[in-house]
Coordinates of N, CA and C in Angstrom, one line a residue:
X1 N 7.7 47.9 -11.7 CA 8.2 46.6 -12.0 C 7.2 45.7 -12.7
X2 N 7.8 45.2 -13.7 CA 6.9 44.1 -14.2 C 7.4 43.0 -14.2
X3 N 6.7 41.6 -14.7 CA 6.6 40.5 -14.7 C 6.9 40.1 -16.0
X4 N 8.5 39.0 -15.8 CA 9.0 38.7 -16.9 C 9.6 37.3 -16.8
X5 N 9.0 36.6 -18.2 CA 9.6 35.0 -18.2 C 11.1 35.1 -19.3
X6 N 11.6 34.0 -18.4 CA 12.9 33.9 -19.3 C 13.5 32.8 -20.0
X7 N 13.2 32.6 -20.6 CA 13.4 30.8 -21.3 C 14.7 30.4 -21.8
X8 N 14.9 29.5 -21.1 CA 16.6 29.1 -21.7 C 16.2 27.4 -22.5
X9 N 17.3 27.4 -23.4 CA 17.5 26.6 -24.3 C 18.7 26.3 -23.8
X10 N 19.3 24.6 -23.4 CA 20.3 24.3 -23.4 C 21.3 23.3 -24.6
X11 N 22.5 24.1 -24.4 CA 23.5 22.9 -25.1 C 23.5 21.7 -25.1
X12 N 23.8 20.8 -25.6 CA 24.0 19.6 -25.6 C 25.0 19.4 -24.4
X13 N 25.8 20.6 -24.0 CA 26.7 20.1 -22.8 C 26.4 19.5 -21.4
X14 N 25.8 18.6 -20.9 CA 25.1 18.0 -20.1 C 25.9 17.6 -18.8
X15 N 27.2 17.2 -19.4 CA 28.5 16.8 -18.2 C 28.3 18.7 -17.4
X16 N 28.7 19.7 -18.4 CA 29.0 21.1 -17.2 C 27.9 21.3 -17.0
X17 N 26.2 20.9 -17.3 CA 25.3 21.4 -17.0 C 24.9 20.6 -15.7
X18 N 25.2 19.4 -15.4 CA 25.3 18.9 -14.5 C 25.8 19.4 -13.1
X19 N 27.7 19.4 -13.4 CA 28.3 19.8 -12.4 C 28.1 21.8 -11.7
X20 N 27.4 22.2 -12.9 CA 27.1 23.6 -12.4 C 25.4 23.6 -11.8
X21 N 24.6 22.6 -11.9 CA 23.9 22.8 -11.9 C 22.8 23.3 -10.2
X22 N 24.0 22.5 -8.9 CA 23.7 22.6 -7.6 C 24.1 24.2 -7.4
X23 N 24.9 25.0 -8.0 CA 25.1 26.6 -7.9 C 24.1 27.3 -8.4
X24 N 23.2 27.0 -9.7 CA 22.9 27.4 -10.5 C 21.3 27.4 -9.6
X25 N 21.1 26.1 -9.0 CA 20.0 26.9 -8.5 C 20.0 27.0 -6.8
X26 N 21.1 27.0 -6.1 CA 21.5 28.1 -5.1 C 21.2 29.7 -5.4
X27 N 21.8 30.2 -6.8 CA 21.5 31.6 -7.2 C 20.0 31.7 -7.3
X28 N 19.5 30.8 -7.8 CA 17.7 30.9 -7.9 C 17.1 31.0 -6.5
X29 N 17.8 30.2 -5.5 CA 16.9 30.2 -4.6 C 17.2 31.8 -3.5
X30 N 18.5 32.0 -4.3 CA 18.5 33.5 -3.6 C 17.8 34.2 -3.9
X31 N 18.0 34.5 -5.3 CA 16.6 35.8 -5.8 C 15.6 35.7 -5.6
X32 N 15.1 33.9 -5.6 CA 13.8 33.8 -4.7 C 13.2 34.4 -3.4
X33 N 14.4 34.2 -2.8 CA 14.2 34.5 -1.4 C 14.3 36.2 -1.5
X34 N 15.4 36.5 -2.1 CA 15.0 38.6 -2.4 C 13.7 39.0 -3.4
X35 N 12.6 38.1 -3.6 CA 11.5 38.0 -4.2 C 12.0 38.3 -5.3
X36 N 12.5 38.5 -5.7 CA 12.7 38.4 -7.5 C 12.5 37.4 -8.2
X37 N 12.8 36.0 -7.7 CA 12.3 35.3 -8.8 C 10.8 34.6 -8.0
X38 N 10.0 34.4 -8.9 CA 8.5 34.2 -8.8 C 8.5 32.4 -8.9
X39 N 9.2 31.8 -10.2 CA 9.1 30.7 -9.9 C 10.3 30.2 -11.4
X40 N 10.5 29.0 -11.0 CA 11.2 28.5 -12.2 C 11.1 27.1 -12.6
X41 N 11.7 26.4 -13.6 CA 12.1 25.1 -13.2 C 12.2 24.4 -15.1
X42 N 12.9 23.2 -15.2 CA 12.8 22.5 -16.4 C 11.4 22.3 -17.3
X43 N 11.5 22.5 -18.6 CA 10.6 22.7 -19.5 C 10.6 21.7 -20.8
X44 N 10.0 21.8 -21.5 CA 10.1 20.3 -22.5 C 11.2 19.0 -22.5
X45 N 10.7 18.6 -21.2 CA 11.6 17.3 -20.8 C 13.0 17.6 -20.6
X46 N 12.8 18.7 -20.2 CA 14.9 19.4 -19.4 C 15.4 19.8 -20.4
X47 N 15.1 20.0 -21.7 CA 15.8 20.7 -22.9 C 15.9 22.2 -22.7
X48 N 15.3 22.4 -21.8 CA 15.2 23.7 -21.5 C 14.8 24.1 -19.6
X49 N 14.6 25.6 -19.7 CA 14.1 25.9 -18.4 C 13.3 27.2 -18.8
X50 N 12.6 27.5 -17.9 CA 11.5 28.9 -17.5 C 11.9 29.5 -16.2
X51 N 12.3 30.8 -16.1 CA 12.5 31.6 -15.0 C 11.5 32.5 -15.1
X52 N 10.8 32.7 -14.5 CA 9.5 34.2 -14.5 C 9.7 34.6 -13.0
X53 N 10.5 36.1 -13.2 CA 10.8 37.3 -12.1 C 11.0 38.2 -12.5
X54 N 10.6 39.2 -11.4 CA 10.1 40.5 -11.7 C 11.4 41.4 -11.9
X55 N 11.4 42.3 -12.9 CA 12.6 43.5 -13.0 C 11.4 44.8 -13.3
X56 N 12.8 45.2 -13.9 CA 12.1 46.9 -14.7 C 12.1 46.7 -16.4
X57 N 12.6 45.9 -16.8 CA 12.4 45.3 -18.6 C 12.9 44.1 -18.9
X58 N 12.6 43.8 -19.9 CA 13.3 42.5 -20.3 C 14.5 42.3 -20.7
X59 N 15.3 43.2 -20.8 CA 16.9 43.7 -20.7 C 17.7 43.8 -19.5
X60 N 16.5 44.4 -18.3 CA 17.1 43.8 -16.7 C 16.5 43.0 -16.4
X61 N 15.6 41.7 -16.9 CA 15.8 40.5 -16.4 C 16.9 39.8 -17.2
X62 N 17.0 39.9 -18.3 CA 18.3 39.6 -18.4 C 19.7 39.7 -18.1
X63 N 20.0 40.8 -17.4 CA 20.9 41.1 -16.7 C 21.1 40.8 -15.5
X64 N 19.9 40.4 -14.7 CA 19.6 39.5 -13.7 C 20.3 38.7 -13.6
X65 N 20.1 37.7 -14.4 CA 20.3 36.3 -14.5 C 21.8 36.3 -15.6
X66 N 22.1 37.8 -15.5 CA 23.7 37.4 -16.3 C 24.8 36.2 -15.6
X67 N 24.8 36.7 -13.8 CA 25.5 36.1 -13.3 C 25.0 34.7 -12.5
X68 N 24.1 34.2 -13.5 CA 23.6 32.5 -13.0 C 24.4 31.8 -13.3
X69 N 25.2 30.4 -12.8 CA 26.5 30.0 -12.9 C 26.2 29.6 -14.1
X70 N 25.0 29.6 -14.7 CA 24.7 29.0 -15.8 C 25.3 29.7 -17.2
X71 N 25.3 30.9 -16.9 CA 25.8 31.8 -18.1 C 27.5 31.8 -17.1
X72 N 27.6 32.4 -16.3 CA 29.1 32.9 -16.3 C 30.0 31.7 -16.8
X73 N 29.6 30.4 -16.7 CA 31.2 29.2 -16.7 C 31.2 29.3 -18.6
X74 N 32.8 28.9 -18.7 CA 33.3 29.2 -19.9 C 32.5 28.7 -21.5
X75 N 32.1 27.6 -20.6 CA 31.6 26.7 -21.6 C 29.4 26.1 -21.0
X76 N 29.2 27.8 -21.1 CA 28.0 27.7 -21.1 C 26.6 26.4 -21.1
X77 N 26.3 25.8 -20.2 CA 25.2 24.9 -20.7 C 24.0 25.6 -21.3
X78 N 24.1 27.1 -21.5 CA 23.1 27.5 -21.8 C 23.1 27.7 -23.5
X79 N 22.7 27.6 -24.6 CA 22.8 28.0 -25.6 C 22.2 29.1 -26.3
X80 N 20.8 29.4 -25.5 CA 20.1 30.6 -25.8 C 19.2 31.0 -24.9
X81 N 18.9 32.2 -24.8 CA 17.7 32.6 -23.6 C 17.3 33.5 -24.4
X82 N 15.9 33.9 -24.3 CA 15.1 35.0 -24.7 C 14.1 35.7 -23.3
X83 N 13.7 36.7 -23.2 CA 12.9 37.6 -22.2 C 11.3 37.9 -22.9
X84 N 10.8 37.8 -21.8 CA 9.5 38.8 -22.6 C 8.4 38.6 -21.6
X85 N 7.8 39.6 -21.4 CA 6.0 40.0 -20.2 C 5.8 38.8 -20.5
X86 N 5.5 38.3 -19.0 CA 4.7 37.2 -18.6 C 3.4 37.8 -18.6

């Protein structure tokens, strides 16, 4: 297992990013707690976020965090995320 950060870029959607956002890090603080996630939190003044936790590649920390309420709701507050070794 290695160590992997995950950077999300958000939409302009701020009303769903809002209302999803007390789920979104309920899911964080579970993986937390099944040690997978290391640490997280808002990044250039909340335009964004950083997740850094441990998988087996940067394609299953992605997969990880497929089911964050953040990605699954229809209308995504997330607009992009990228992976890569912390």
């Amino acid at each position: 297992m290695s160590i992997y950060a995950v950077s999300y870029t958000y939409s302009d959607d701020v009303a769903t990013r809002d209302e999803v956002r007390p789920s979104h890090r309920d899911f964080l603080r579970g993986l937390n707690a099944e040690g997978v996630v290391r640490a997280s939190g808002p990044v250039d003044g909340g335009i964004g976020a950083l997740v850094v936790l441990e998988a087996e590649s940067a394609e299953d920390a992605l997969r990880i965090l497929d089911t964050d309420p953040f990605q699954v709701r229809g209308s995504s507050p997330s607009a992009a995320r990228a992976s890569g070794t912390w």
